[in-house]
Coordinates of C-alpha atoms and ligand atoms in Angstrom, one line a residue:
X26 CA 0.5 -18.1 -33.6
X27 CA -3.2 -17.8 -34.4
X28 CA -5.0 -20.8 -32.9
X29 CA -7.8 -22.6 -33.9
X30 CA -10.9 -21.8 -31.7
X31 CA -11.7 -25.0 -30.2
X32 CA -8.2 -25.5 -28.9
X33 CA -8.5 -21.7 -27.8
X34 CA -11.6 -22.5 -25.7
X35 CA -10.2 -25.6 -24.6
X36 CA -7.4 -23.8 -23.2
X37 CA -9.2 -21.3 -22.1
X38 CA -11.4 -23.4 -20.0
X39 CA -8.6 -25.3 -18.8
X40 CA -6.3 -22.6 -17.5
X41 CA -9.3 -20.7 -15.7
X42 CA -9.8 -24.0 -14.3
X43 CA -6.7 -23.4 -12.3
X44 CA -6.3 -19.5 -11.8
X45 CA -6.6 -19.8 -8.1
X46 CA -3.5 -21.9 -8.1
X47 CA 0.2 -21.1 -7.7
X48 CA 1.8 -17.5 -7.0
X49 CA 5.0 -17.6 -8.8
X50 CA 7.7 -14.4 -7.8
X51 CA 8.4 -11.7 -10.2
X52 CA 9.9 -9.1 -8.2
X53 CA 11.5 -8.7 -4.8
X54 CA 12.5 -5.7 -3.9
X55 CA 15.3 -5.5 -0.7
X56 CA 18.1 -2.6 0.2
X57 CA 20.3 -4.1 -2.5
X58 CA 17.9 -3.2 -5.4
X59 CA 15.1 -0.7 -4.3
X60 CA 16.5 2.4 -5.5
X61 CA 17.0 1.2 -8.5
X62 CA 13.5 0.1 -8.9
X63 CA 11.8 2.8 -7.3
X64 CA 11.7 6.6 -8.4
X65 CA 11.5 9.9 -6.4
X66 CA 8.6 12.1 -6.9
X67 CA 9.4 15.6 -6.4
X68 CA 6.6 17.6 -7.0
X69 CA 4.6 19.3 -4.2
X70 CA 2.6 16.9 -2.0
X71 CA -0.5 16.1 -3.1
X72 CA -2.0 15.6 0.1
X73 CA -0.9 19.1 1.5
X74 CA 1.4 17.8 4.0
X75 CA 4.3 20.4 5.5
X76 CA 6.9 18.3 3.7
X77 CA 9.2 18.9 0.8
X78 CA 9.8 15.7 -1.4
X79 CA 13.4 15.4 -2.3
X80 CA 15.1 13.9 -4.8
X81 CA 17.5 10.6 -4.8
X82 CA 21.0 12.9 -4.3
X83 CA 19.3 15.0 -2.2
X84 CA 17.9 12.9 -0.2
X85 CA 21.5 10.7 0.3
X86 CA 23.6 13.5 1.2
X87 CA 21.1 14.8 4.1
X88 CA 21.0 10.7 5.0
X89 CA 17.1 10.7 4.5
X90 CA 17.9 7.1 3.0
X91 CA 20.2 5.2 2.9
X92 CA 21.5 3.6 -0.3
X93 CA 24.6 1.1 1.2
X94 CA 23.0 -1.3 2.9
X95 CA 22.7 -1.3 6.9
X96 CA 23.4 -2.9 9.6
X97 CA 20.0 -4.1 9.6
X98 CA 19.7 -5.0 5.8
X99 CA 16.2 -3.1 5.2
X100 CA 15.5 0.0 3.6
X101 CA 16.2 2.8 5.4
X102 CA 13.8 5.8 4.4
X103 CA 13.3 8.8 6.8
X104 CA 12.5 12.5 7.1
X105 CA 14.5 15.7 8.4
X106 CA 13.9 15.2 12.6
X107 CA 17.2 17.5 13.3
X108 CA 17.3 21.4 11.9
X109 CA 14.8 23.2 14.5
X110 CA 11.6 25.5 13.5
X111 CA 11.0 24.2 9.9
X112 CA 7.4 25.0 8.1
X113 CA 8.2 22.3 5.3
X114 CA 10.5 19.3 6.3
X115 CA 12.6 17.1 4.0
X116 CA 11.0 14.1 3.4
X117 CA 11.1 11.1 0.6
X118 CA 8.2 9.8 -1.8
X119 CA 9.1 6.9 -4.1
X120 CA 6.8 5.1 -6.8
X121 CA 7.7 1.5 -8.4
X122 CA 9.1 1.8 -12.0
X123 CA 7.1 -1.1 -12.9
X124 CA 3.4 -0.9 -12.6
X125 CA 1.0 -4.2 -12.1
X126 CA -2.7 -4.9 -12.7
X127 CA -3.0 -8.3 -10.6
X128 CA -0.9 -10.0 -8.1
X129 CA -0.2 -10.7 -4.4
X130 CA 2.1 -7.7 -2.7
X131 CA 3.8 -8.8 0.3
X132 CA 5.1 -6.0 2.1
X133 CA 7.8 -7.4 5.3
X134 CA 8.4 -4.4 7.7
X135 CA 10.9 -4.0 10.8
X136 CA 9.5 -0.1 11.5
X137 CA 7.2 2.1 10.1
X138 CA 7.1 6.5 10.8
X139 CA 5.1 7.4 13.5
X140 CA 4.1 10.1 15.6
X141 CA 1.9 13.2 16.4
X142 CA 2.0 14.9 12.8
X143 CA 3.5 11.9 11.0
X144 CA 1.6 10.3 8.3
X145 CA 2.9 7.5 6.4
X146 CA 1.5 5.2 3.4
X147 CA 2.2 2.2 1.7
X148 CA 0.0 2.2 -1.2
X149 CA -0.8 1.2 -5.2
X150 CA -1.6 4.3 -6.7
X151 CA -3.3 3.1 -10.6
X152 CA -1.5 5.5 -13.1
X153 CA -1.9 6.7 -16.7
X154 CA -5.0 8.7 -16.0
X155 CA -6.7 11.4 -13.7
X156 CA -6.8 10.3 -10.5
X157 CA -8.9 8.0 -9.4
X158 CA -9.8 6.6 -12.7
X159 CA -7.1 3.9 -12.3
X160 CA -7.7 3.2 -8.8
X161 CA -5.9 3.4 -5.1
X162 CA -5.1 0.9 -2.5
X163 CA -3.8 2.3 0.6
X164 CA -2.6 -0.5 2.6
X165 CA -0.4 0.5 5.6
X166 CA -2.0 3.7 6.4
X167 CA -3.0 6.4 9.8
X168 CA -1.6 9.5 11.1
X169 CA -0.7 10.7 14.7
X170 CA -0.8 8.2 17.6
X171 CA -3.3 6.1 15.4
X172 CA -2.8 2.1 16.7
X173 CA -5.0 0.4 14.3
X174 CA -4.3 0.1 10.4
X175 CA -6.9 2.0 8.2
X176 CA -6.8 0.4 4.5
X177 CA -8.5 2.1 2.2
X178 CA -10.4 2.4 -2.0
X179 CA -10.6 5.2 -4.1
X180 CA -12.5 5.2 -7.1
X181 CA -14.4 6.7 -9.1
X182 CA -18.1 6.2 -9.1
X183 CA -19.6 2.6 -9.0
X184 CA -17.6 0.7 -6.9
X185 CA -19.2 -0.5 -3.2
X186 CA -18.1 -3.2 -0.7
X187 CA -20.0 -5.6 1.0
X188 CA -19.8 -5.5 5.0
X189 CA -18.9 -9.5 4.8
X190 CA -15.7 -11.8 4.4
X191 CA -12.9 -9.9 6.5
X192 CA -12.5 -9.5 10.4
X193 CA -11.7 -5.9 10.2
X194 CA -14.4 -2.9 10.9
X195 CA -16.1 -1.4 8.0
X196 CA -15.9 2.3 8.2
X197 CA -17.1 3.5 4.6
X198 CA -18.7 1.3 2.0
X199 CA -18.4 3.4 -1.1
X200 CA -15.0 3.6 -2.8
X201 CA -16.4 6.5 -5.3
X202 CA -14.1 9.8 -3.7
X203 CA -17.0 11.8 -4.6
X204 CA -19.7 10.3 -2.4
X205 CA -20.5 13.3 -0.6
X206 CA -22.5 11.4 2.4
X207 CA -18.9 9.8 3.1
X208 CA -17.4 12.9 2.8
X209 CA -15.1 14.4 0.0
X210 CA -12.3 11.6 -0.3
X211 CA -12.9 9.3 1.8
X212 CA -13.2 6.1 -0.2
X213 CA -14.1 2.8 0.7
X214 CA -12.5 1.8 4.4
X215 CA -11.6 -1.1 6.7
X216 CA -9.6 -0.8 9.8
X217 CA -8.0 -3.0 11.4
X218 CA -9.4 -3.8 15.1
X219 CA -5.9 -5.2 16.3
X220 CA -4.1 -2.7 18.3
X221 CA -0.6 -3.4 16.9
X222 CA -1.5 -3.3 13.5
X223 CA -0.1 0.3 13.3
X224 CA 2.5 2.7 14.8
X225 CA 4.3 2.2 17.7
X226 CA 2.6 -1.0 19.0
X227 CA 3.8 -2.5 15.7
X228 CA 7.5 -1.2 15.5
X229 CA 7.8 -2.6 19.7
X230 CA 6.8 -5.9 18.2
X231 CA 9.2 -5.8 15.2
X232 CA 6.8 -5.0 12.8
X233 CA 5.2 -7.3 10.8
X234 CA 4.0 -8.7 7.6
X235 CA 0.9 -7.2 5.3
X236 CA -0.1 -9.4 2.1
X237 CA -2.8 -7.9 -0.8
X238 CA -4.5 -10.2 -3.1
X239 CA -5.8 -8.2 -6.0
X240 CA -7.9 -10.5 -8.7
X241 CA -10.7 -9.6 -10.6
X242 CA -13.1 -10.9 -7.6
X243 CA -11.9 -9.5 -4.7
X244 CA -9.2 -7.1 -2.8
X245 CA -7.7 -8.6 0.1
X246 CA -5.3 -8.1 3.0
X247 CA -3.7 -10.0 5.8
X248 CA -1.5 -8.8 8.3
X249 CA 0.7 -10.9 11.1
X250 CA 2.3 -9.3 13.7
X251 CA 6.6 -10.4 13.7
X252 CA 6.0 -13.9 15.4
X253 CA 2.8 -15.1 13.4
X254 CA 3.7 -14.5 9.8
X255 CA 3.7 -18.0 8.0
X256 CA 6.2 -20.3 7.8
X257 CA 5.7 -19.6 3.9
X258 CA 6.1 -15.8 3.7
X259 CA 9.4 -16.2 6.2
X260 CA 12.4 -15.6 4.3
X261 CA 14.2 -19.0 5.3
X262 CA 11.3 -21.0 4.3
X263 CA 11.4 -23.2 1.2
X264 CA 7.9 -22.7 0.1
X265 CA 8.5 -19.1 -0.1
X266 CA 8.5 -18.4 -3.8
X267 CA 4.7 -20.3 -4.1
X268 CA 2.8 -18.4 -1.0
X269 CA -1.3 -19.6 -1.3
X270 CA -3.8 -17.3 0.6
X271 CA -6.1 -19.7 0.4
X272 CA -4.2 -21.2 3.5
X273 CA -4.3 -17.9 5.4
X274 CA -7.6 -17.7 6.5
X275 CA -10.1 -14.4 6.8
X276 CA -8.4 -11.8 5.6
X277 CA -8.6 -8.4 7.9
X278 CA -10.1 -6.7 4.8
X279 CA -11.9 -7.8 1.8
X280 CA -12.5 -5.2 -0.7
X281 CA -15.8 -6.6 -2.4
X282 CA -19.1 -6.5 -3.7
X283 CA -20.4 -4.2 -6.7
X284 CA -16.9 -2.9 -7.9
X285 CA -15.7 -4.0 -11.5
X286 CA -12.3 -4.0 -9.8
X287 CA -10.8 -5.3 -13.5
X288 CA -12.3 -1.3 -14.6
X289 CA -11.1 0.4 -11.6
X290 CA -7.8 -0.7 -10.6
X291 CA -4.8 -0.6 -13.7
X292 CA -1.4 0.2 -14.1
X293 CA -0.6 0.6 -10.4
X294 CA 2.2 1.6 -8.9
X295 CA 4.0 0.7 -4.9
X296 CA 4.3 3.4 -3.1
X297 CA 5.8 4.7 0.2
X298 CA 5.6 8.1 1.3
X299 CA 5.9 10.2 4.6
X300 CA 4.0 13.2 4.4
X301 CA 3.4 15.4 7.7
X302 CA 0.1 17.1 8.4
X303 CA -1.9 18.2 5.3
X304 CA -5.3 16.7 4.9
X305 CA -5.5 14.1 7.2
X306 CA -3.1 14.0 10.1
X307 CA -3.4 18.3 10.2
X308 CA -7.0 18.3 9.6
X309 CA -7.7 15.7 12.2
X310 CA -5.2 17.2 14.7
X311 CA -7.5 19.0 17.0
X312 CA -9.8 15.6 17.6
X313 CA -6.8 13.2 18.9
X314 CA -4.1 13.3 21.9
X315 CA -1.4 15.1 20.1
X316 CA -3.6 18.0 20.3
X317 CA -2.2 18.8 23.3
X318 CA 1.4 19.1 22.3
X319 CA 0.4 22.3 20.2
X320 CA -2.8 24.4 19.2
X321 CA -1.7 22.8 15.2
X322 CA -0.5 20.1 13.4
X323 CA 2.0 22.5 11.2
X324 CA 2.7 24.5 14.6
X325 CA 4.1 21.1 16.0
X326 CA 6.1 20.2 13.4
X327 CA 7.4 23.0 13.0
X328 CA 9.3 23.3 16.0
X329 CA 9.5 19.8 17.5
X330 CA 12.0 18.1 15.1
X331 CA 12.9 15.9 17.9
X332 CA 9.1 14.4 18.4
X333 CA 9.9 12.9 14.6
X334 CA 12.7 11.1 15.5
X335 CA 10.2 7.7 14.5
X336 CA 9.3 9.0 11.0
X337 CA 11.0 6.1 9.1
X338 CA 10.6 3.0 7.7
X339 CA 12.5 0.2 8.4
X340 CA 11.4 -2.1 4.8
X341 CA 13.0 -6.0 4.5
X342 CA 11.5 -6.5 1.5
X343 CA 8.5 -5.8 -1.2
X344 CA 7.6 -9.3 -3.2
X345 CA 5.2 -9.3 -5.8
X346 CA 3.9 -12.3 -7.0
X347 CA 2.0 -13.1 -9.8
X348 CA -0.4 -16.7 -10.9
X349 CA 1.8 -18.6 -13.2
X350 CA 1.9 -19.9 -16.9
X351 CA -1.7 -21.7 -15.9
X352 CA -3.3 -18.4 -14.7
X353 CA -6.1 -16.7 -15.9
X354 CA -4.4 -13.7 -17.7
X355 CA -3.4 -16.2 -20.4
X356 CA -6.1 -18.0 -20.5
X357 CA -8.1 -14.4 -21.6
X358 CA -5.9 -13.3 -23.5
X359 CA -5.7 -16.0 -26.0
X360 CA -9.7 -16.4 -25.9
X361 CA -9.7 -13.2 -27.6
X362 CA -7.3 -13.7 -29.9
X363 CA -8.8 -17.0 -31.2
X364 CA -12.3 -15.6 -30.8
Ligands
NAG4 C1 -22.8 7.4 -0.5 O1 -22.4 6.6 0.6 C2 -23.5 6.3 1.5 C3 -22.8 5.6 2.7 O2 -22.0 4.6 2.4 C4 -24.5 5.4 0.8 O3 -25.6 5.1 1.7 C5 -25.0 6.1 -0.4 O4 -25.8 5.2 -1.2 C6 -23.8 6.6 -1.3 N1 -24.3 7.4 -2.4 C7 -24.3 7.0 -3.7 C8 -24.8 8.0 -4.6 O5 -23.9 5.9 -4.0
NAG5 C1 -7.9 -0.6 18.0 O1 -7.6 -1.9 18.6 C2 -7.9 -2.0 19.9 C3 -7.5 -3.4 20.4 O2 -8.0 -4.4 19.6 C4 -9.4 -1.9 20.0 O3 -9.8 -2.0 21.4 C5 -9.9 -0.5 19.5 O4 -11.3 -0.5 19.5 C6 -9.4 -0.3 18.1 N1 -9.6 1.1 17.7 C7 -10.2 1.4 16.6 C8 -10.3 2.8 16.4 O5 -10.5 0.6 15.8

């Protein structure tokens, strides 16, 4: 139907009028469904890491996953912590089928991998071009004994945060992964200054809950420790399928500022991976506490399969949410039709 253009700006004006409102649900994602959502990546880690990605079979019969549901109803995903003196370990990556552009991803967590070597993502990764031309979000991310959450941008060039509108630390305020002042990489990066927030002070506490807003304005993220999450991202609760951030308060971090985040984040894909060593967790060894257990990263996870016996996630669910019928993506896209 091609509409008129008054009604079209009409419309227009009155569905941006309400884009803030109402997340509706489009997908959850729990131990009954995920594997059928979510696809294996087997090629060689990216990131350098002494693991070997596996593939869904594989993966099942070495019980790396598991795909009947547990005892504790969450996705089970995990990496080989048994055969002794192993260079490259067995582990599990997995990318969404679908990929999204906006939306709110609440991620609710009863473990997550940890450990001297270990390092674990939850992440967007923006696909269907070179990397990072469509963007990353890494959301639940560290390596080692690390207790505080790093989240983290990469971009391409032209995309910096401001320091204001989040109660995490600003580490890095250029998302561009070629800034060379930063360092080679490094992106754009808040951590979070609650200890708790990551690895083992996070699975003692039952994990938690970790919520991104991305909209054309602004990435953001909460996080609540098991006990504080609210009432409206609890699973009993019947206000559950319409969760509003604007009730949550600061969010820890609030990716901002002179980013065209419309241009640099597209087509993204969830991710969780558990990678060991490799750029960051291997090239970092040497400055943290687990440098002690070994003169390397890859020399300790080599031969201490028993110090990865926490390397696995524990995942209740993955929601994504989207703004409803009213929301801006309408809105636009009939404004250029009628235009
Ligand atoms: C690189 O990052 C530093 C630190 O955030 C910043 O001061 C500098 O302006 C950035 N360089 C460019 C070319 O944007
Ligand atoms: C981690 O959290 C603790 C507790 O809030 C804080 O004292 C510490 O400075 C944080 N560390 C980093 C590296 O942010």
């Amino acid at each position: 139907m091609r509409l008129s253009q008054p009604t079209t700006l009409a419309t227009f004006l009155l569905t941006s009028r309400f884009a803030a409102a109402a997340y509706t649900p489009v997908d959850t994602f729990t131990s009954t469904n995920f594997f059928s959502a979510f696809k294996f990546f087997t090629d060689p880690d990216p990131t350098n890491g002494q693991v070997t990605y596996l593939d869904l079979p594989t993966a099942a019969t070495s019980t790396l996953i598991a795909t009947a549901p547990q005892a504790s109803n969450a996705i089970y995903l995990s990496l080989d912590s048994t055969t002794p003196s192993l260079p490259k370990r067995p582990s599990v990556r997995l990318n969404s089928l679908k990929t999204y552009n906006k939306g709110l991803f609440v991620l609710d967590l009863q473990h997550m991998p940890t450990g001297c070597g270990v390092w674990p993502a939850f992440w967007l990764l923006g696909t269907g071009a070179t990397w990072p031309i469509n963007g990353e979000i890494d959301i639940v991310e560290g390596v080692n004994n690390q207790r505080n959450n790093s989240m983290t941008l990469h971009t391409t060039a032209g995309c910096r945060i401001r320091s204001e509108g989040f109660t995490g630390h600003l580490d890095t305020a250029d998302c561009d992964v070629n800034n060379a002042t930063q360092g080679k990489n490094m992106g754009c990066g808040i951590r979070n200054p609650a200890a708790g927030s990551f690895g083992a002070g996070f699975n003692a506490n039952g994990g938690g809950v970790v919520a991104t807003e991305v909209t054309s304005q602004a990435i953001s993220i909460w996080f609540w420790p098991r006990g504080a999450v609210p009432a409206e991202l609890s699973p009993s609760s019947s206000s559950a399928t319409t969760p509003d951030p604007s009730k949550w308060g600061t969010p820890v971090a609030r990716f901002a500022g002179d980013c065209d985040i419309d241009a640099h984040f597209k087509d993204m894909q969830i991710v969780f991976d558990t990678t060991l060593c490799g750029d960051w967790a291997g090239q970092t060894w040497t400055k943290g506490e687990c440098a002690a257990k070994a003169p390397t990263c890859e020399a300790y996870v080599k031969d201490h399969p028993e110090g990865l016996t926490e390397a696995y996630w524990l995942v209740n669910s993955v929601k994504v949410f989207e703004q409803g019928q009213g929301g801006k993506k309408v809105g636009r896209r009939e404004r250029r039709r009628g235009l």
